[in-house]
PDB file of C-alpha atoms in Angstrom:
ATOM      1  CA  MET A  60     -27.937  16.945 -24.920  1.00  0.00           C
ATOM      2  CA  ILE A  61     -28.715  19.696 -22.824  1.00  0.00           C
ATOM      3  CA  GLU A  62     -26.021  20.517 -20.870  1.00  0.00           C
ATOM      4  CA  ARG A  63     -27.508  23.801 -19.213  1.00  0.00           C
ATOM      5  CA  ALA A  64     -31.065  25.560 -20.791  1.00  0.00           C
ATOM      6  CA  LEU A  65     -31.110  28.974 -20.549  1.00  0.00           C
ATOM      7  CA  ARG A  66     -33.528  30.176 -18.162  1.00  0.00           C
ATOM      8  CA  ASP A  67     -36.318  32.461 -19.837  1.00  0.00           C
ATOM      9  CA  GLU A  68     -39.813  30.907 -19.609  1.00  0.00           C
ATOM     10  CA  GLY A  69     -40.764  31.297 -16.333  1.00  0.00           C
ATOM     11  CA  THR A  70     -41.173  28.206 -14.877  1.00  0.00           C
ATOM     12  CA  SER A  71     -37.886  26.725 -13.586  1.00  0.00           C
ATOM     13  CA  TYR A  72     -38.424  30.115 -11.505  1.00  0.00           C
ATOM     14  CA  HIS A  73     -41.195  28.441  -9.432  1.00  0.00           C
ATOM     15  CA  TYR A  74     -38.216  24.871  -8.298  1.00  0.00           C
ATOM     16  CA  LEU A  75     -35.112  26.913  -8.212  1.00  0.00           C
ATOM     17  CA  PRO A  76     -34.196  30.797  -7.014  1.00  0.00           C
ATOM     18  CA  SER A  77     -33.311  33.179  -9.746  1.00  0.00           C
ATOM     19  CA  ASP A  78     -29.556  33.510  -8.465  1.00  0.00           C
ATOM     20  CA  SER A  79     -27.871  31.641 -11.629  1.00  0.00           C
ATOM     21  CA  GLU A  80     -29.166  32.204 -15.585  1.00  0.00           C
ATOM     22  CA  TYR A  81     -29.070  28.691 -16.315  1.00  0.00           C
ATOM     23  CA  ALA A  82     -30.731  25.261 -15.243  1.00  0.00           C
ATOM     24  CA  ALA A  83     -28.190  22.584 -15.185  1.00  0.00           C
ATOM     25  CA  ALA A  84     -28.192  18.810 -16.367  1.00  0.00           C
ATOM     26  CA  ASP A  85     -26.684  16.633 -12.753  1.00  0.00           C
ATOM     27  CA  PRO A  86     -22.555  17.063 -14.212  1.00  0.00           C
ATOM     28  CA  VAL A  87     -22.461  12.777 -12.805  1.00  0.00           C
ATOM     29  CA  LEU A  88     -25.883  12.020 -15.197  1.00  0.00           C
ATOM     30  CA  LEU A  89     -24.232  13.974 -18.355  1.00  0.00           C
ATOM     31  CA  VAL A  90     -20.649  12.244 -18.077  1.00  0.00           C
ATOM     32  CA  ILE A  91     -22.857   8.927 -17.966  1.00  0.00           C
ATOM     33  CA  ALA A  92     -24.758  10.093 -21.156  1.00  0.00           C
ATOM     34  CA  GLU A  93     -22.085  11.024 -22.288  1.00  0.00           C
ATOM     35  CA  THR A  94     -20.297   7.897 -22.631  1.00  0.00           C
ATOM     36  CA  ALA A  95     -23.034   5.934 -22.857  1.00  0.00           C
ATOM     37  CA  LEU A  96     -23.210   7.461 -26.202  1.00  0.00           C
ATOM     38  CA  THR A  97     -19.730   7.028 -27.245  1.00  0.00           C
ATOM     39  CA  ASN A  98     -21.203   3.813 -30.010  1.00  0.00           C
ATOM     40  CA  VAL A  99     -24.716   5.123 -31.086  1.00  0.00           C
ATOM     41  CA  GLY A 100     -24.043   5.748 -34.371  1.00  0.00           C
ATOM     42  CA  ASP A 101     -25.926   8.870 -34.871  1.00  0.00           C
ATOM     43  CA  PRO A 102     -24.338  12.337 -34.178  1.00  0.00           C
ATOM     44  CA  VAL A 103     -24.628  14.060 -30.596  1.00  0.00           C
ATOM     45  CA  GLU A 104     -23.524  16.613 -29.555  1.00  0.00           C
ATOM     46  CA  ARG A 105     -23.758  18.422 -26.062  1.00  0.00           C
ATOM     47  CA  GLY A 106     -24.107  22.498 -25.517  1.00  0.00           C
ATOM     48  CA  ALA A 107     -27.540  25.136 -24.261  1.00  0.00           C
ATOM     49  CA  THR A 108     -30.771  25.600 -25.003  1.00  0.00           C
ATOM     50  CA  TRP A 109     -33.211  28.622 -24.814  1.00  0.00           C
ATOM     51  CA  THR A 110     -36.055  27.844 -22.794  1.00  0.00           C
ATOM     52  CA  THR A 111     -38.766  30.309 -23.513  1.00  0.00           C
ATOM     53  CA  ASP A 112     -42.717  29.939 -24.046  1.00  0.00           C
ATOM     54  CA  ALA A 113     -42.751  32.649 -27.578  1.00  0.00           C
ATOM     55  CA  PRO A 114     -39.978  31.075 -29.641  1.00  0.00           C
ATOM     56  CA  TYR A 115     -41.964  32.971 -32.298  1.00  0.00           C
ATOM     57  CA  ARG A 116     -42.296  36.744 -30.637  1.00  0.00           C
ATOM     58  CA  GLU A 117     -38.528  36.707 -29.812  1.00  0.00           C
ATOM     59  CA  THR A 118     -36.357  39.519 -31.067  1.00  0.00           C
ATOM     60  CA  LEU A 119     -33.572  39.111 -33.628  1.00  0.00           C
ATOM     61  CA  HIS A 120     -31.485  41.402 -30.341  1.00  0.00           C
ATOM     62  CA  ALA A 121     -32.283  37.942 -28.093  1.00  0.00           C
ATOM     63  CA  ILE A 122     -31.590  35.443 -30.993  1.00  0.00           C
ATOM     64  CA  ASP A 123     -27.977  37.481 -31.329  1.00  0.00           C
ATOM     65  CA  ALA A 124     -27.291  37.564 -27.348  1.00  0.00           C
ATOM     66  CA  ALA A 125     -28.174  33.844 -27.453  1.00  0.00           C
ATOM     67  CA  ARG A 126     -26.467  32.784 -30.056  1.00  0.00           C
ATOM     68  CA  ALA A 127     -23.432  35.339 -28.985  1.00  0.00           C
ATOM     69  CA  GLU A 128     -23.800  32.948 -25.611  1.00  0.00           C
ATOM     70  CA  GLY A 129     -22.777  30.023 -27.586  1.00  0.00           C
ATOM     71  CA  ILE A 130     -26.617  28.951 -27.443  1.00  0.00           C
ATOM     72  CA  TRP A 131     -27.389  25.946 -30.350  1.00  0.00           C
ATOM     73  CA  ALA A 132     -30.933  25.375 -30.295  1.00  0.00           C
ATOM     74  CA  VAL A 133     -34.706  27.546 -28.904  1.00  0.00           C
ATOM     75  CA  GLU A 134     -36.861  25.002 -26.999  1.00  0.00           C
ATOM     76  CA  MET A 135     -39.817  25.496 -24.366  1.00  0.00           C
ATOM     77  CA  GLU A 136     -39.067  22.952 -21.997  1.00  0.00           C
ATOM     78  CA  ALA A 137     -35.475  21.771 -20.596  1.00  0.00           C
ATOM     79  CA  ALA A 138     -35.477  25.020 -18.268  1.00  0.00           C
ATOM     80  CA  ALA A 139     -38.507  23.956 -16.150  1.00  0.00           C
ATOM     81  CA  ARG A 140     -37.390  19.949 -16.482  1.00  0.00           C
ATOM     82  CA  TYR A 141     -33.682  20.527 -14.611  1.00  0.00           C
ATOM     83  CA  ALA A 142     -35.163  22.987 -12.385  1.00  0.00           C
ATOM     84  CA  PHE A 143     -37.694  21.099 -10.939  1.00  0.00           C
ATOM     85  CA  ALA A 144     -35.572  17.880 -11.004  1.00  0.00           C
ATOM     86  CA  GLN A 145     -32.897  19.953  -8.809  1.00  0.00           C
ATOM     87  CA  ALA A 146     -35.291  20.593  -6.859  1.00  0.00           C
ATOM     88  CA  ARG A 147     -36.616  17.811  -6.176  1.00  0.00           C
ATOM     89  CA  GLN A 148     -32.870  15.913  -6.126  1.00  0.00           C
ATOM     90  CA  ASN A 149     -33.892  13.887  -9.304  1.00  0.00           C
ATOM     91  CA  ALA A 150     -31.605  12.854 -12.215  1.00  0.00           C
ATOM     92  CA  MET A 151     -32.630  13.687 -15.211  1.00  0.00           C
ATOM     93  CA  LEU A 152     -31.634  14.686 -18.459  1.00  0.00           C
ATOM     94  CA  CYS A 153     -32.613  16.763 -21.363  1.00  0.00           C
ATOM     95  CA  PHE A 154     -31.924  15.510 -25.591  1.00  0.00           C
ATOM     96  CA  ALA A 155     -33.565  18.043 -28.392  1.00  0.00           C
ATOM     97  CA  HIS A 156     -33.870  16.889 -31.884  1.00  0.00           C
ATOM     98  CA  VAL A 157     -32.193  19.767 -33.487  1.00  0.00           C
ATOM     99  CA  THR A 158     -34.008  20.986 -36.876  1.00  0.00           C
ATOM    100  CA  LYS A 159     -34.174  23.943 -38.780  1.00  0.00           C
ATOM    101  CA  GLN A 160     -37.788  23.298 -39.248  1.00  0.00           C
ATOM    102  CA  MET A 161     -39.792  24.983 -37.340  1.00  0.00           C
ATOM    103  CA  GLY A 162     -44.068  25.527 -36.679  1.00  0.00           C
ATOM    104  CA  ARG A 163     -44.146  24.140 -39.867  1.00  0.00           C
ATOM    105  CA  SER A 164     -46.051  21.031 -40.791  1.00  0.00           C
ATOM    106  CA  GLY A 165     -45.125  17.578 -39.819  1.00  0.00           C
ATOM    107  CA  ASP A 166     -41.891  18.944 -37.842  1.00  0.00           C
ATOM    108  CA  PHE A 167     -42.993  16.773 -34.621  1.00  0.00           C
ATOM    109  CA  GLU A 168     -43.362  13.178 -36.638  1.00  0.00           C
ATOM    110  CA  LYS A 169     -40.100  12.582 -36.683  1.00  0.00           C
ATOM    111  CA  GLY A 170     -40.984   8.955 -38.262  1.00  0.00           C
ATOM    112  CA  GLU A 171     -38.828   6.164 -37.858  1.00  0.00           C
ATOM    113  CA  THR A 172     -36.416   7.778 -40.853  1.00  0.00           C
ATOM    114  CA  ASN A 173     -36.342  11.402 -38.950  1.00  0.00           C
ATOM    115  CA  GLY A 174     -35.299  10.383 -35.905  1.00  0.00           C
ATOM    116  CA  ALA A 175     -37.915   8.268 -33.817  1.00  0.00           C
ATOM    117  CA  THR A 176     -36.087   5.192 -33.988  1.00  0.00           C
ATOM    118  CA  ALA A 177     -32.100   7.121 -32.980  1.00  0.00           C
ATOM    119  CA  SER A 178     -33.804   8.838 -30.541  1.00  0.00           C
ATOM    120  CA  LEU A 179     -34.986   5.648 -28.602  1.00  0.00           C
ATOM    121  CA  ALA A 180     -31.946   4.127 -28.956  1.00  0.00           C
ATOM    122  CA  LEU A 181     -29.864   7.462 -27.454  1.00  0.00           C
ATOM    123  CA  ILE A 182     -32.252   7.158 -24.847  1.00  0.00           C
ATOM    124  CA  HIS A 183     -31.658   3.441 -24.605  1.00  0.00           C
ATOM    125  CA  ALA A 184     -28.071   3.590 -24.473  1.00  0.00           C
ATOM    126  CA  VAL A 185     -28.545   5.753 -21.654  1.00  0.00           C
ATOM    127  CA  ALA A 186     -30.926   4.007 -19.216  1.00  0.00           C
ATOM    128  CA  GLU A 187     -28.181   1.105 -19.776  1.00  0.00           C
ATOM    129  CA  ALA A 188     -25.505   3.001 -18.696  1.00  0.00           C
ATOM    130  CA  TYR A 189     -28.008   4.509 -15.853  1.00  0.00           C
ATOM    131  CA  LEU A 190     -29.140   2.144 -14.125  1.00  0.00           C
ATOM    132  CA  PRO A 191     -26.439   0.269 -12.925  1.00  0.00           C
ATOM    133  CA  ALA A 192     -24.892   3.041 -11.589  1.00  0.00           C
ATOM    134  CA  GLN A 193     -27.408   3.160  -9.262  1.00  0.00           C
ATOM    135  CA  SER A 194     -27.385   0.192  -7.821  1.00  0.00           C
TER     136      SER A 194
END
């Protein structure tokens, strides 16, 4: 579960001013999700990611700097999505199915045995917890 994303892709700056290096999930939604995910059966980590449009071109220096900040994954969308959600005052929560297969054949086709079913189960659990909280 992505709690905050380092804003390195540029799109997030269309929605929020540049006064913060990170775009973050709604803290109330994070608590709802964390509570809902205690019984999903699969491990769910909560942490920061680095949103970049070009993960292949990043330098070792930039990667080391992100690692030193405790960033545990690289992705291409979370910062923009969180900035948009905040600007529009909408709830949004991003999940990352983290692999060590970046850009390898079949990486984006998780299939049932590679996380698709588990991902849907955690999204379902969060939705079931979130919707009644909005009533």
